[in-house]
Coordinates of C-alpha atoms in Angstrom, one line a residue:
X12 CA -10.3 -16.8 6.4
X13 CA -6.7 -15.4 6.5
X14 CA -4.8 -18.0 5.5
X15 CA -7.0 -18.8 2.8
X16 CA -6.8 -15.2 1.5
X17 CA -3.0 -15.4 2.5
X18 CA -2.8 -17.8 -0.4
X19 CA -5.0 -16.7 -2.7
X20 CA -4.3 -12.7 -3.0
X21 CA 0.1 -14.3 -3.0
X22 CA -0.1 -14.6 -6.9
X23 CA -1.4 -11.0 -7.0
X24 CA 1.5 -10.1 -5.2
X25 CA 4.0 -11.8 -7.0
X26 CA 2.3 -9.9 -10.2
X27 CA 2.0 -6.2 -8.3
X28 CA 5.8 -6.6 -7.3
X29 CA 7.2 -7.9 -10.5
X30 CA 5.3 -4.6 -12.6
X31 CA 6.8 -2.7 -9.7
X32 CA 10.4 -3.8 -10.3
X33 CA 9.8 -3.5 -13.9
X34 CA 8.3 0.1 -13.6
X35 CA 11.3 1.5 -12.1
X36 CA 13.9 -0.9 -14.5
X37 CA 11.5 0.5 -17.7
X38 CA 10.5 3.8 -16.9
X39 CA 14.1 4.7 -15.4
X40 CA 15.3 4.1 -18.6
X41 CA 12.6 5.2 -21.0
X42 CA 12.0 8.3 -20.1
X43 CA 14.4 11.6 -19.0
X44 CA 15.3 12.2 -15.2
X45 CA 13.4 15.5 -15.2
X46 CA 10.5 13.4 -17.1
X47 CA 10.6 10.8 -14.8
X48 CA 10.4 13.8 -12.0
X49 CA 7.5 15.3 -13.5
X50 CA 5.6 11.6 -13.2
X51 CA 6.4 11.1 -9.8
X52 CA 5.1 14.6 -8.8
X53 CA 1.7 13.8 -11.1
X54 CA 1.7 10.4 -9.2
X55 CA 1.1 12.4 -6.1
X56 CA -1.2 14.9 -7.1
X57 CA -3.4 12.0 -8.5
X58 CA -3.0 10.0 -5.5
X59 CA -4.0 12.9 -3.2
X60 CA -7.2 13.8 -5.6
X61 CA -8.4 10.2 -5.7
X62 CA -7.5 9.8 -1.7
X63 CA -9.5 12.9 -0.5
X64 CA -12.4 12.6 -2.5
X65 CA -13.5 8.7 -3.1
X66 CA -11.4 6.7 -0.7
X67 CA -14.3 7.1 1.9
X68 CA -16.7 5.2 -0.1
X69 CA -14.1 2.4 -0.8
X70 CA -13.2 2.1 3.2
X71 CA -16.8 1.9 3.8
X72 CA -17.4 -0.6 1.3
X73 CA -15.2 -2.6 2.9
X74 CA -16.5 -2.1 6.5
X75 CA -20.0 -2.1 6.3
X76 CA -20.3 -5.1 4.1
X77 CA -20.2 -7.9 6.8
X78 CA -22.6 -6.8 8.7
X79 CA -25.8 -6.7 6.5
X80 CA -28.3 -9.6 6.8
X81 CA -30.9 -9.2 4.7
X82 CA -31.2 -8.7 0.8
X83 CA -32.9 -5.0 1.2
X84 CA -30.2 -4.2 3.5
X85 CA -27.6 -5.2 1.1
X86 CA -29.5 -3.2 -2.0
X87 CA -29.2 -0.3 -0.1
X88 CA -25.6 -0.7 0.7
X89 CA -24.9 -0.8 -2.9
X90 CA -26.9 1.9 -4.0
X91 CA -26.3 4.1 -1.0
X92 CA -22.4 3.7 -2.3
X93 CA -22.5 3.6 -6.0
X94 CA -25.1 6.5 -6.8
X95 CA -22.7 8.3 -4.3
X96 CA -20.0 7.8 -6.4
X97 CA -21.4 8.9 -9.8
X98 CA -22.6 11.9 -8.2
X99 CA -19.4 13.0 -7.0
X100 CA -17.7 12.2 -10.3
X101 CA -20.5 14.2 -12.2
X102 CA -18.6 17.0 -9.7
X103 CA -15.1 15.7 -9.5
X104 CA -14.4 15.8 -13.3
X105 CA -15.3 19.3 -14.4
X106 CA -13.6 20.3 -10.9
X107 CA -10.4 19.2 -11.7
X108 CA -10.2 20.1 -15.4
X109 CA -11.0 23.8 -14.6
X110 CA -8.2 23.6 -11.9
X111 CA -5.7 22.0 -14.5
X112 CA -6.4 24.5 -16.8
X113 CA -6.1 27.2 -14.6
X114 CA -2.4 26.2 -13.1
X115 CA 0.7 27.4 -14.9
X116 CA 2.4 23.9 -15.2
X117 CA 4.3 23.2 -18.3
X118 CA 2.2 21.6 -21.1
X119 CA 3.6 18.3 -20.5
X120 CA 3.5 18.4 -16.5
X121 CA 0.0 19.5 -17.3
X122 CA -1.0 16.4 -19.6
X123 CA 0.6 14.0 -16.9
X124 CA -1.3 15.5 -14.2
X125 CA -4.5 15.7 -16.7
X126 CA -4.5 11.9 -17.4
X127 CA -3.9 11.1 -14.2
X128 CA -7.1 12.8 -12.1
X129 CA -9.3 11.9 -16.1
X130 CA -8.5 8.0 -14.3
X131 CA -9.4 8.6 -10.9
X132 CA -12.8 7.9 -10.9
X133 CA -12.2 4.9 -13.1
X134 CA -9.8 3.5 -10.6
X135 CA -12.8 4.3 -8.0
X136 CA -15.8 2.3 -9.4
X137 CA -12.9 -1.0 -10.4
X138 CA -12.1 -0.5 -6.0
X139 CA -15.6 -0.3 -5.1
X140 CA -15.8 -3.8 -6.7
X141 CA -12.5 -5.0 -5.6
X142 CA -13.2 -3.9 -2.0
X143 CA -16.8 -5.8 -2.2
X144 CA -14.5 -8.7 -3.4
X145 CA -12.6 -8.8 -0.6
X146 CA -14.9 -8.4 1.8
X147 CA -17.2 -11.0 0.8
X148 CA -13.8 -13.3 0.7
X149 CA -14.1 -13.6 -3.4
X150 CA -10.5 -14.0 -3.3
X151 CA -9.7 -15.2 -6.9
X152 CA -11.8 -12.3 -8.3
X153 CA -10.3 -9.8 -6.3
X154 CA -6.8 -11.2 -7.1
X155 CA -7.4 -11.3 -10.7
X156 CA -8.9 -8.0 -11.2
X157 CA -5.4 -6.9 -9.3
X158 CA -3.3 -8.3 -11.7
X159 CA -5.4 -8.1 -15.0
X160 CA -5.2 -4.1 -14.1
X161 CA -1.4 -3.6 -13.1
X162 CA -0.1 -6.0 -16.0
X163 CA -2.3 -4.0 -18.7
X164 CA -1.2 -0.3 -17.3
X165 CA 2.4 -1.0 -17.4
X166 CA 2.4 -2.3 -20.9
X167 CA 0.3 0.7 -22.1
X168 CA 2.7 2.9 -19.9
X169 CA 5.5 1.5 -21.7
X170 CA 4.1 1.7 -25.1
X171 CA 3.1 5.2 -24.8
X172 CA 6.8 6.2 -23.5
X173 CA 8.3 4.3 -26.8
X174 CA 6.2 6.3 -28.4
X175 CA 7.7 9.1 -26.8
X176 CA 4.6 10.9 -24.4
X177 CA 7.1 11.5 -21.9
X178 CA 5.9 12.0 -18.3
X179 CA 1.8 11.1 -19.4
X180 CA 2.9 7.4 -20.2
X181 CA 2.9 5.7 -16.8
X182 CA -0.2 7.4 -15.7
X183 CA -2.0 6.8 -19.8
X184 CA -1.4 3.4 -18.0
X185 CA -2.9 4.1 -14.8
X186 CA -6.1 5.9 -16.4
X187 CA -6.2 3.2 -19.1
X188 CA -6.2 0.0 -17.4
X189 CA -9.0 0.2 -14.8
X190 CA -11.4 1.2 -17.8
X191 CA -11.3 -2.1 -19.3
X192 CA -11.7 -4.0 -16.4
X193 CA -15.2 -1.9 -16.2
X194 CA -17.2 -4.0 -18.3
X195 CA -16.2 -7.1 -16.4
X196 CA -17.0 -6.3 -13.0
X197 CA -19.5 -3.2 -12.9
X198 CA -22.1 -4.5 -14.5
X199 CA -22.6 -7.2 -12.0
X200 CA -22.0 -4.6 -8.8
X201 CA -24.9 -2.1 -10.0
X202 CA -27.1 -5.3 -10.2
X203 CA -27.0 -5.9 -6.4
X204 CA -28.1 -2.4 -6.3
X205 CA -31.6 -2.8 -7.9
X206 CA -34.4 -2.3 -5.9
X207 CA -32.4 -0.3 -3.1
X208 CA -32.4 3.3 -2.4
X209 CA -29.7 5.9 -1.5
X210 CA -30.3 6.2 2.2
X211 CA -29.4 9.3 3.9
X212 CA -28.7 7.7 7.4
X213 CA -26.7 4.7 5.8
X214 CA -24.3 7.8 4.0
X215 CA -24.0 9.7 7.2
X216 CA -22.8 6.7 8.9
X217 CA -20.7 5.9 5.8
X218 CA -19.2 9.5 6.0
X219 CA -18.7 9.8 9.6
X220 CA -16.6 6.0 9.4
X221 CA -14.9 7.3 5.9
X222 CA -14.4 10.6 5.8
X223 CA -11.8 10.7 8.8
X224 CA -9.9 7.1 7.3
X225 CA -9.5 9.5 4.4
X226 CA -8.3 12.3 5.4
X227 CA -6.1 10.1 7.5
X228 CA -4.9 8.6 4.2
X229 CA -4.1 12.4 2.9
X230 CA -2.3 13.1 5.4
X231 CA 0.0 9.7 5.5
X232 CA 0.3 10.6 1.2
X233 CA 0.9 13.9 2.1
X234 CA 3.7 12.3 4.7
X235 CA 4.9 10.0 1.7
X236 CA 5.3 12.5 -0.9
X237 CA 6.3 15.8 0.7
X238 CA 9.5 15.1 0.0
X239 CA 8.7 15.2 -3.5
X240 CA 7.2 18.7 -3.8
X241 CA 10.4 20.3 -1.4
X242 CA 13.0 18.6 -3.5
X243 CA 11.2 20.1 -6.6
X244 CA 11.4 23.3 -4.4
X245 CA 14.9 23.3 -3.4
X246 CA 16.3 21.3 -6.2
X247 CA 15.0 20.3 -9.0
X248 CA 12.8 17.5 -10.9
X249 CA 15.7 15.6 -11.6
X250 CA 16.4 15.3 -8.2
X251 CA 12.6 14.6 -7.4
X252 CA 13.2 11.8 -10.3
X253 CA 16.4 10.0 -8.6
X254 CA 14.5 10.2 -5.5
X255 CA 11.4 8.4 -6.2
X256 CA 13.3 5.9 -8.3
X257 CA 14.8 4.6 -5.2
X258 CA 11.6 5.2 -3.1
X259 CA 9.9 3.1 -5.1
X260 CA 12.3 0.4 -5.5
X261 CA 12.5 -0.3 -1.6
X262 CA 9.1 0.9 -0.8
X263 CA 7.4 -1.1 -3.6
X264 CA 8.8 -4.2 -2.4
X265 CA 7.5 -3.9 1.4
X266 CA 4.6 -2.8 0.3
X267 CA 3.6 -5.5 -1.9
X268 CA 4.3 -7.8 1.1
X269 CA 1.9 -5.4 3.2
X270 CA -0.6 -5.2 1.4
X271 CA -0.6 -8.8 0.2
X272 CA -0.9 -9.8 3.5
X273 CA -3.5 -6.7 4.8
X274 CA -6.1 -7.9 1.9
X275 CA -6.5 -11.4 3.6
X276 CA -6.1 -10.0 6.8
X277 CA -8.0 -7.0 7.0
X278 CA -11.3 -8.9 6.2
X279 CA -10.5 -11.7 8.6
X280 CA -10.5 -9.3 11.6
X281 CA -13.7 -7.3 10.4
X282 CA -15.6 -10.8 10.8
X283 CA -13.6 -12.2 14.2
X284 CA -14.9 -9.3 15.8
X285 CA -18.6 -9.4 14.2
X286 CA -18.9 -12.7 14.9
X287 CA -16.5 -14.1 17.4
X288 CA -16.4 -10.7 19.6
X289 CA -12.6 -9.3 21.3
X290 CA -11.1 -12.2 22.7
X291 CA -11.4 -13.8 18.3
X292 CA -10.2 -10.5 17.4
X293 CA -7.8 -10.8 20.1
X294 CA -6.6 -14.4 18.4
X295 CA -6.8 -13.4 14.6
X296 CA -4.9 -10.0 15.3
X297 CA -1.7 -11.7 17.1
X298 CA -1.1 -14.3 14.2
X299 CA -1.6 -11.9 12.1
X300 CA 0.4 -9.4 13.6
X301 CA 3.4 -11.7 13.9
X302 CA 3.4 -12.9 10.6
X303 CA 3.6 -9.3 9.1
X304 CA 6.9 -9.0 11.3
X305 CA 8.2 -12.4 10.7
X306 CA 8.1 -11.3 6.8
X307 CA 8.5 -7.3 7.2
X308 CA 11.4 -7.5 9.0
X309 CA 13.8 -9.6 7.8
X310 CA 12.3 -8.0 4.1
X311 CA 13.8 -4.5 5.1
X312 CA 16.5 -5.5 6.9
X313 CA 17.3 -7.2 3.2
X314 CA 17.1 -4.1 1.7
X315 CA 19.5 -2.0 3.3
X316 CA 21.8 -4.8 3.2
X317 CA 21.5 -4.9 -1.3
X318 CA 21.0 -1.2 -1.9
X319 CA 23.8 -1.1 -4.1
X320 CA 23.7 -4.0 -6.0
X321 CA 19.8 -3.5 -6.4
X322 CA 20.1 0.0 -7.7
X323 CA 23.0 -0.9 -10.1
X324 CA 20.4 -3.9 -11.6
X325 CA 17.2 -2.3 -11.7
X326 CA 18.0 1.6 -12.3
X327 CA 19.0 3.6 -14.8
X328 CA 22.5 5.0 -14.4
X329 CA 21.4 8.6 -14.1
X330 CA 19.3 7.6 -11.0
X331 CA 21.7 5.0 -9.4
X332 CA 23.7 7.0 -7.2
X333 CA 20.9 8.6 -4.9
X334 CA 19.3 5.0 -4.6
X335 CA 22.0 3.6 -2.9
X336 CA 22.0 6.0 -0.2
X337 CA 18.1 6.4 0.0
X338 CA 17.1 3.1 -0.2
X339 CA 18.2 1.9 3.5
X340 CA 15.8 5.1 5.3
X341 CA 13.0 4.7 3.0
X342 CA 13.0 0.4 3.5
X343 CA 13.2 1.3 7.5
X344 CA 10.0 3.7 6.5
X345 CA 8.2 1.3 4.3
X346 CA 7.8 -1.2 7.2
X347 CA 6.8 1.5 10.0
X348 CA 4.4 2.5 7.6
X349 CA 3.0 -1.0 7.2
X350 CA 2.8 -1.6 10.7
X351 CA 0.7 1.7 11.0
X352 CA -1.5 0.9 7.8
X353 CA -1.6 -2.6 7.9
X354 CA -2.0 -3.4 11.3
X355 CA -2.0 -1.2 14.5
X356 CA -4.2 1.4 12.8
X357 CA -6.7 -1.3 11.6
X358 CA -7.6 -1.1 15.2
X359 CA -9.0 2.6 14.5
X360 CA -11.4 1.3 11.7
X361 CA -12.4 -1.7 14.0
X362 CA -13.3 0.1 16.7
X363 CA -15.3 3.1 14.6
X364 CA -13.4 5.5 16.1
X365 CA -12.0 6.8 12.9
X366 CA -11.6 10.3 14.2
X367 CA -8.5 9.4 16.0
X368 CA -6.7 7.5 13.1
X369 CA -6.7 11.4 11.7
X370 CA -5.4 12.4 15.2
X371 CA -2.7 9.8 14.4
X372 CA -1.6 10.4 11.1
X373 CA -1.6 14.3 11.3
X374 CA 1.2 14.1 14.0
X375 CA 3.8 12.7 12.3
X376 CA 2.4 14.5 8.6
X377 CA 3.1 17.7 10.5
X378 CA 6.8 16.4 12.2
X379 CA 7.8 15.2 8.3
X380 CA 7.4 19.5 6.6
X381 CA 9.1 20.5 9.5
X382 CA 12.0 17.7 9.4
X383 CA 11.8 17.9 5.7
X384 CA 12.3 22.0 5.6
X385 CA 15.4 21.3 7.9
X386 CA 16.9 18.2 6.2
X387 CA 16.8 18.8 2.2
X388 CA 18.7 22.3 2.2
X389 CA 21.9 20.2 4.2
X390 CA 21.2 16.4 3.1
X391 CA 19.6 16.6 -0.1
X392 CA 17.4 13.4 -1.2
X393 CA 19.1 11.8 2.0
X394 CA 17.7 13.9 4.2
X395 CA 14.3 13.9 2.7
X396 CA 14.8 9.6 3.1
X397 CA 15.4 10.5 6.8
X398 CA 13.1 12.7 7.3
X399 CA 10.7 10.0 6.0
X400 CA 12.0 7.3 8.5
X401 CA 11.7 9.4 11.6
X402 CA 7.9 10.9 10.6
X403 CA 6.5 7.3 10.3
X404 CA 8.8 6.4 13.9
X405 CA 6.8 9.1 15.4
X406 CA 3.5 8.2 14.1
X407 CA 3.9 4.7 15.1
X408 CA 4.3 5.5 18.8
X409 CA 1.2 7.9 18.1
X410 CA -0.6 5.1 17.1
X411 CA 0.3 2.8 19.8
X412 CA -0.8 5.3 22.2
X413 CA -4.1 6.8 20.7
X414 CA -5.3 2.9 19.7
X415 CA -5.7 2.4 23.7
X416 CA -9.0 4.8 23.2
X417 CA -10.3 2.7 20.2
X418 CA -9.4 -0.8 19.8
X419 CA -6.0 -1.3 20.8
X420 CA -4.4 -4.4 19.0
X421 CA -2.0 -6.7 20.7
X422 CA 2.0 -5.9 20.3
X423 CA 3.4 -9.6 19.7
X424 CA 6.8 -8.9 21.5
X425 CA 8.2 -12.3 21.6
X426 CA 7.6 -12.9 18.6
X427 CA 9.3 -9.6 17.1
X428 CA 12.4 -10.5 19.4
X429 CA 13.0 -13.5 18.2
X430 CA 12.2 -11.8 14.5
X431 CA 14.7 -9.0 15.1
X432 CA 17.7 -11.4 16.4
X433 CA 17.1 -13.5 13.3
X434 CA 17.2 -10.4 11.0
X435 CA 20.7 -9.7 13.1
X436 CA 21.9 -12.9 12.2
X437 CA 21.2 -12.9 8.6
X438 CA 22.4 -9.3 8.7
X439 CA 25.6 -10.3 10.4
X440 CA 26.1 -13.0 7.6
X441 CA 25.4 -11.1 4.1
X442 CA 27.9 -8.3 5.7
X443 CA 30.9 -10.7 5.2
X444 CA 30.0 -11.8 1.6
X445 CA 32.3 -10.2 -1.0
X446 CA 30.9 -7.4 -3.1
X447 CA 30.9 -9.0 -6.1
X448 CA 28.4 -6.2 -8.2
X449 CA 25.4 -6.2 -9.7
X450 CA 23.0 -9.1 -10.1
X451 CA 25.4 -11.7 -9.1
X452 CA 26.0 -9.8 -5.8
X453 CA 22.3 -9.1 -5.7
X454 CA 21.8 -13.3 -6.0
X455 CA 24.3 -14.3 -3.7
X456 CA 23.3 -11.7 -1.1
X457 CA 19.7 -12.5 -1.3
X458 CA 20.2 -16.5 -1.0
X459 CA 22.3 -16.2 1.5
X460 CA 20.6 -14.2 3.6
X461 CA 17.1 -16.3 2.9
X462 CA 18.6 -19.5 4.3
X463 CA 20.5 -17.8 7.2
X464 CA 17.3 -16.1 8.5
X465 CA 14.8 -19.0 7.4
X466 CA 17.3 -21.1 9.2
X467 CA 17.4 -19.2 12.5
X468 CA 14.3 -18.0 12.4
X469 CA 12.9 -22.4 12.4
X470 CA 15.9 -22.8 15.4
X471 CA 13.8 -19.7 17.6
X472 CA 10.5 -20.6 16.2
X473 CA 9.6 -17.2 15.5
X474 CA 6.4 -16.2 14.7
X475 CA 5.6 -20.2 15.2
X476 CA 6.9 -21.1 12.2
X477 CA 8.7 -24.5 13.2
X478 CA 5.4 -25.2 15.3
X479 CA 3.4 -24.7 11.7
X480 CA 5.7 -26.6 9.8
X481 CA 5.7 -29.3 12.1
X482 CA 1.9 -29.1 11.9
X483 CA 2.7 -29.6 7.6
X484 CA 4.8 -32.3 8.1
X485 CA 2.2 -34.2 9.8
X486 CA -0.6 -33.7 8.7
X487 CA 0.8 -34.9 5.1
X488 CA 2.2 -37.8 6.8
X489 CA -1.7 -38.3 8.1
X490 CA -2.5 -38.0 4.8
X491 CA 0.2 -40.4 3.1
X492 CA -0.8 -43.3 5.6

């Protein structure tokens, strides 16, 4: 199952990262640095609102779906989660406008903030689906509801900021999208409803599983964007602008890889252990664990090595500066974040013990205000990168050590050692190449350092990889004869 959704959810991927890259190249470009500022801050205020109120019902969704047998469990399920949902929109929406209306944000902070919580609860039914999707291992619907949604918001976020909206445009796009995907895909989710009931037990179980993974998902935005809301304080929203441009250039790109690989993987463990008990977990969790690093690493290692000649490509000139001194903290960030979110904390959800993943994610939540209030008066955007870096470094150890009282998911050591002197190798290599500027830097860099760590990474079989290709070979020479 993780392999196959390897495969399938890839073209997604390849989608989600090329509208990522083309966010920051159009948006950068389109729009002021104190607009682009004032998006990134309404990004995170959205992204908070949408996290804290309807990400439990997606996480259950996701968690609770394997393990119903029987059609009137099922109807349940999806009643239980949907009617849920409308109910709390029915509160969510007038909630929100009254608290827009009542903060004194500038008119057109205030419209980008507006349009972005108006699309939260669109984006919630289109991931109720999605999550069902994935779950059930519907890969191609999953996938293409991914990249039907993420191609049509950018074009409509770029339209609207050549039509001049300003800050609104990106998220007009982000409110936008998910609604036409709605009468695709809901229709046929409410149907699996009928005949069930909203059942009161089902939704305290649901809570007690999602509320914590939620607030644990606050906290690790309120980790990722933190930065953003003490730059604004101590600077400005220019600066908030030039930082999240180079944020999201390195962080974008991990996370793509992440969560490409967390869609077919997160599923795959769910059923190992439902079905196969610890010792399949066991199995499913170490290949999957050192295929994340034998991608993640050599990914962010990559970054750092092509800040500059990324940042002179893909962002606008105003911007460009700050990136290339960000953009090495927030890659080594991006990938201790994915190890937390995409891996090591999965144990947390696994094992039901959701309680602690909140444990984990408020500790190093807490250590990035503190390093953040201490870095951005004497560093700037660089110290709010660093602060970053070192906030998920602590929560990753927290993780490692409060997963021992849930389900505590193998560390693939050999595997990350032969990874890491790889990544050294190809490091060592692209730091002797002449810096040439700009794309064909970028080119040269990025080939070169491909084949070098593809080619020591096949001589110390990291990962496996020369034992699977071997397997390849073979097995089309099988077929061939």
């Amino acid at each position: 199952m993780f392999w196959r959704g390897v495969w399938g959810y890839l073209p997604a991927q390849i989608v989600q990262g090329v509208v990522g890259f083309l966010t920051i190249v159009v948006f950068t470009r389109l729009l002021s640095p104190q607009d682009f500022g004032h998006y990134a801050l309404a990004f995170s205020v959205t992204t908070l609102a949408h996290t804290a109120t309807f990400s439990w019902l997606e996480a259950s969704m996701a968690r609770f779906w394997a393990a119903e047998r029987t059609p009137e469990g099922l109807a349940a399920h999806f009643a239980s989660l949907y009617r849920t949902s409308f109910a709390i929109i029915a509160v969510f929406v007038p909630v929100a406008a009254l608290t827009l209306w009542l903060l004194p944000l500038t008119p057109a902070f205030k419209l980008a903030v507006g349009c972005g919580l108006a699309g939260a609860p669109i984006r919630n039914l289109a991931k109720l689906a999605q999550e069902r999707y994935r779950a059930a291992g519907e890969v191609s619907k999953a996938a293409g509801v991914d990249m039907a949604v993420a191609v049509l918001g950018f074009l409509v976020g770029a339209g609207f900021a050549l039509a001049g909206a300003g800050a609104a445009s990106p998220m007009l796009g982000l409110m936008i999208a998910p609604l036409f995907a709605l009468p695709f895909i809901l229709p046929g989710e409410l149907r699996r409803s009928a005949g069930g009931a909203v059942d009161p037990a089902r939704l305290k179980a649901y809570a007690a599983y999602g509320y914590p993974i939620a607030a644990s998902l606050t906290l690790a935005l309120v980790l990722a964007s933190t930065d953003r809301f003490l730059l604004a304080a101590f600077m400005d929203a220019a600066a908030v602008g030039a930082y999240h441009a180079s944020y999201s250039l390195a962080n974008r790109t991990l996370d793509v890889m992440f969560i490409w690989l967390g869609a077919a993987g997160a599923p795959a463990m769910v059923m190992a252990l439902e079905r196969g008990g610890r010792e399949a977990l066991r199995q499913t969790a170490l290949e999957q664990g050192s295929t994340l690093i034998l991608i993640g690493l050599p990914a962010a290692v990559g970054l750092a090595l092509v800040a500059r000649p990324m940042a002179e490509l893909m962002i606008g000139e105003q911007l460009r500066a700050a990136a290339t001194l960000v953009t090495p903290w927030i890659a080594a960030s991006a990938f201790l974040s994915g190890l937390i979110a995409y891996y090591f904390g999965f144990g947390f959800t696994l094992g039901k013990k959701t309680g602690l993943l909140l444990v984990t994610m408020a500790v190093p939540a807490g250590a990035n205000v503190l390093l953040n209030l201490i870095l951005i008066p004497r560093l700037g955007v660089t110290g709010a990168a660093m602060a970053t870096a070192l906030s998920f470094a602590i929560g990753l150890v927290a993780c490692l050590m409060l997963s021992r009282r849930a389900i505590s998911l193998p560390v693939p050591w050999e595997n990350l050692s032969r990874c890491g002197v790889a990544s050294a190798i190809m490091a060592g290599a692209v730091a002797v190449l002449p810096p040439l500027g700009g794309l064909v830097e970028l080119v040269m860099d990025a080939a070169v350092g491909g084949l070098v760590y593809a080619a020591a990474a096949l001589t110390l079989n990291a990962a496996g990889v020369r034992d699977v290709l071997v397997r390849l070979i073979r097995a089309r020479r099988g077929a061939a004869a």
